[in-house]
Amino acid sequence: MLSHIFHWFHIVSVVAWIGGIIYILAVLLPNMPKVALRDRANFVPPLLRRFLVVVWTSVTLILATGFWRIFAVWNAEQAAFWGTPLGRILMEKLTLVTAILVVVGLVTFRVVPRAIAHVATHRNDPPDAYACKQCATVIGGMKRHLQVGLVFALLIIFWAVRLRGG
């Protein structure tokens, strides 16, 4: 029963994380140029901070439930496990997880702070100002990082399917 509960939390956390990425990529970023610069200064910082709370909550739950399953369900503490086909697939999945954690770190500590710092420069812009080349650069950088993260996430899901729900 506990295994099913942890697996459920694992899946729900993945859905929340990927759903947030898709929302930002498909809805928020394409519509950002339609938001006045002054409004971006007020809107973007709390939105990105809340997004990071969702991301890190999801990441924490994914890692905790994933490692619990690795050691409690599959008994992976035995060295022989990692030489099995399941162990090798799991190692490939964990390598991708490490790569996506690097992307999450870059978004958290580099991309989001730069975006927040930049939009703060627009606090006193006129209400009818919409264009900013630097905003386009910031949005493009965020888009690229999130796209890479999404690709890694989809690859991880592919490996999870190979593990039959692992």
Tab-separated table of C-alpha atoms in Angstrom:
chain	number	residue	atom	x	y	z
A	1	MET	CA	0.000	0.000	0.000
A	2	LEU	CA	2.791	2.436	0.932
A	3	SER	CA	4.475	1.731	-2.394
A	4	HIS	CA	1.307	2.748	-4.262
A	5	ILE	CA	0.993	5.954	-2.257
A	6	PHE	CA	4.609	6.918	-2.907
A	7	HIS	CA	4.262	6.062	-6.583
A	8	TRP	CA	1.132	8.237	-6.768
A	9	PHE	CA	3.008	11.183	-5.177
A	10	HIS	CA	5.857	10.582	-7.609
A	11	ILE	CA	3.553	10.722	-10.649
A	12	VAL	CA	1.539	13.717	-9.383
A	13	SER	CA	4.761	15.629	-8.735
A	14	VAL	CA	5.995	14.911	-12.258
A	15	VAL	CA	2.659	16.070	-13.688
A	16	ALA	CA	2.767	19.311	-11.645
A	17	TRP	CA	6.338	20.040	-12.695
A	18	ILE	CA	5.863	19.321	-16.393
A	19	GLY	CA	2.479	21.045	-16.396
A	20	GLY	CA	4.099	24.191	-15.028
A	21	ILE	CA	6.809	24.104	-17.668
A	22	ILE	CA	4.290	23.609	-20.467
A	23	TYR	CA	2.094	26.428	-19.121
A	24	ILE	CA	5.012	28.853	-19.053
A	25	LEU	CA	6.247	27.789	-22.518
A	26	ALA	CA	2.887	27.592	-24.270
A	27	VAL	CA	0.847	30.301	-22.542
A	28	LEU	CA	2.854	32.738	-20.456
A	29	LEU	CA	5.996	33.465	-22.482
A	30	PRO	CA	4.257	33.855	-25.872
A	31	ASN	CA	1.859	36.385	-24.342
A	32	MET	CA	4.402	38.349	-22.320
A	33	PRO	CA	4.999	40.914	-25.123
A	34	LYS	CA	1.301	41.837	-24.825
A	35	VAL	CA	1.801	42.877	-21.183
A	36	ALA	CA	2.917	46.459	-20.554
A	37	LEU	CA	6.489	46.726	-19.271
A	38	ARG	CA	5.350	48.400	-16.038
A	39	ASP	CA	2.865	45.579	-15.436
A	40	ARG	CA	5.578	42.988	-16.030
A	41	ALA	CA	7.576	44.582	-13.227
A	42	ASN	CA	4.721	43.828	-10.820
A	43	PHE	CA	3.499	40.555	-12.311
A	44	VAL	CA	6.635	38.576	-13.198
A	45	PRO	CA	8.555	38.430	-9.870
A	46	PRO	CA	5.795	36.822	-7.759
A	47	LEU	CA	4.850	34.529	-10.642
A	48	LEU	CA	8.398	33.241	-11.092
A	49	ARG	CA	8.931	32.869	-7.334
A	50	ARG	CA	5.734	30.825	-7.042
A	51	PHE	CA	6.775	28.748	-10.057
A	52	LEU	CA	10.080	27.944	-8.333
A	53	VAL	CA	8.197	26.867	-5.195
A	54	VAL	CA	6.179	24.433	-7.321
A	55	VAL	CA	9.327	23.240	-9.108
A	56	TRP	CA	11.332	22.631	-5.934
A	57	THR	CA	8.398	21.046	-4.111
A	58	SER	CA	7.927	18.730	-7.089
A	59	VAL	CA	11.649	17.989	-7.345
A	60	THR	CA	11.858	17.197	-3.638
A	61	LEU	CA	8.873	14.840	-3.793
A	62	ILE	CA	10.118	13.218	-7.005
A	63	LEU	CA	13.567	12.583	-5.539
A	64	ALA	CA	12.271	11.385	-2.163
A	65	THR	CA	9.682	9.019	-3.604
A	66	GLY	CA	11.996	7.897	-6.404
A	67	PHE	CA	14.853	7.006	-4.079
A	68	TRP	CA	12.443	5.325	-1.695
A	69	ARG	CA	11.235	3.130	-4.565
A	70	ILE	CA	14.810	2.407	-5.676
A	71	PHE	CA	15.891	1.161	-2.269
A	72	ALA	CA	12.683	-0.039	-0.589
A	73	VAL	CA	10.940	-1.612	-3.579
A	74	TRP	CA	13.825	-2.740	-5.798
A	75	ASN	CA	16.469	-3.409	-3.093
A	76	ALA	CA	19.041	-1.467	-5.105
A	77	GLU	CA	21.494	-1.274	-2.215
A	78	GLN	CA	22.935	-4.574	-3.406
A	79	ALA	CA	25.765	-4.028	-5.887
A	80	ALA	CA	24.512	-6.874	-8.097
A	81	PHE	CA	21.289	-4.937	-8.792
A	82	TRP	CA	23.122	-2.310	-10.843
A	83	GLY	CA	24.455	-4.982	-13.215
A	84	THR	CA	20.956	-6.177	-14.134
A	85	PRO	CA	19.031	-4.786	-17.121
A	86	LEU	CA	16.703	-2.983	-14.694
A	87	GLY	CA	19.676	-1.520	-12.827
A	88	ARG	CA	21.310	-0.283	-16.042
A	89	ILE	CA	18.070	1.362	-17.250
A	90	LEU	CA	17.647	2.938	-13.837
A	91	MET	CA	21.213	4.273	-13.967
A	92	GLU	CA	20.482	5.859	-17.362
A	93	LYS	CA	17.342	7.429	-15.910
A	94	LEU	CA	19.288	8.747	-12.911
A	95	THR	CA	21.860	10.267	-15.277
A	96	LEU	CA	19.052	12.172	-17.003
A	97	VAL	CA	17.672	13.196	-13.599
A	98	THR	CA	21.084	14.657	-12.764
A	99	ALA	CA	21.091	16.580	-16.052
A	100	ILE	CA	17.640	17.998	-15.410
A	101	LEU	CA	18.677	19.033	-11.901
A	102	VAL	CA	21.475	21.060	-13.496
A	103	VAL	CA	18.863	22.797	-15.674
A	104	VAL	CA	16.648	23.425	-12.629
A	105	GLY	CA	19.637	24.901	-10.830
A	106	LEU	CA	20.439	27.187	-13.757
A	107	VAL	CA	16.824	28.352	-13.968
A	108	THR	CA	16.645	28.910	-10.205
A	109	PHE	CA	19.968	30.633	-9.636
A	110	ARG	CA	20.676	32.300	-12.971
A	111	VAL	CA	17.680	32.684	-15.294
A	112	VAL	CA	14.959	33.683	-12.814
A	113	PRO	CA	17.095	36.176	-10.858
A	114	ARG	CA	18.155	37.844	-14.124
A	115	ALA	CA	14.535	38.035	-15.263
A	116	ILE	CA	13.379	39.516	-11.957
A	117	ALA	CA	16.237	42.032	-11.914
A	118	HIS	CA	15.493	43.094	-15.466
A	119	VAL	CA	11.742	43.577	-15.120
A	120	ALA	CA	12.376	45.675	-12.011
A	121	THR	CA	13.930	48.276	-14.314
A	122	HIS	CA	10.474	48.834	-15.834
A	123	ARG	CA	8.655	49.906	-12.633
A	124	ASN	CA	8.452	53.544	-13.731
A	125	ASP	CA	7.879	52.992	-17.449
A	126	PRO	CA	4.804	54.576	-19.023
A	127	PRO	CA	1.680	52.358	-19.055
A	128	ASP	CA	1.669	52.208	-22.857
A	129	ALA	CA	5.268	50.905	-23.217
A	130	TYR	CA	5.420	47.286	-24.410
A	131	ALA	CA	8.648	46.835	-26.347
A	132	CYS	CA	12.012	46.056	-24.788
A	133	LYS	CA	14.841	44.254	-26.579
A	134	GLN	CA	16.346	43.092	-23.284
A	135	CYS	CA	12.989	41.574	-22.240
A	136	ALA	CA	12.962	39.617	-25.492
A	137	THR	CA	16.468	38.334	-24.704
A	138	VAL	CA	15.462	37.378	-21.151
A	139	ILE	CA	12.316	35.619	-22.400
A	140	GLY	CA	14.339	33.801	-25.056
A	141	GLY	CA	16.835	32.565	-22.471
A	142	MET	CA	14.087	31.365	-20.178
A	143	LYS	CA	12.367	29.642	-23.089
A	144	ARG	CA	15.551	27.800	-24.109
A	145	HIS	CA	16.246	26.585	-20.561
A	146	LEU	CA	12.673	25.395	-20.071
A	147	GLN	CA	12.661	23.650	-23.460
A	148	VAL	CA	15.843	21.766	-22.546
A	149	GLY	CA	14.299	20.862	-19.182
A	150	LEU	CA	11.143	19.651	-20.900
A	151	VAL	CA	13.126	17.471	-23.319
A	152	PHE	CA	15.024	15.914	-20.398
A	153	ALA	CA	11.742	15.384	-18.535
A	154	LEU	CA	10.204	13.620	-21.533
A	155	LEU	CA	13.302	11.439	-21.887
A	156	ILE	CA	13.046	10.564	-18.197
A	157	ILE	CA	9.420	9.562	-18.720
A	158	PHE	CA	10.526	7.360	-21.623
A	159	TRP	CA	13.053	5.661	-19.339
A	160	ALA	CA	10.404	5.323	-16.622
A	161	VAL	CA	8.168	3.508	-19.102
A	162	ARG	CA	11.093	1.223	-19.882
A	163	LEU	CA	11.232	0.501	-16.143
A	164	ARG	CA	7.505	-0.314	-16.268
A	165	GLY	CA	6.395	2.546	-14.062
A	166	GLY	CA	9.659	3.041	-12.197
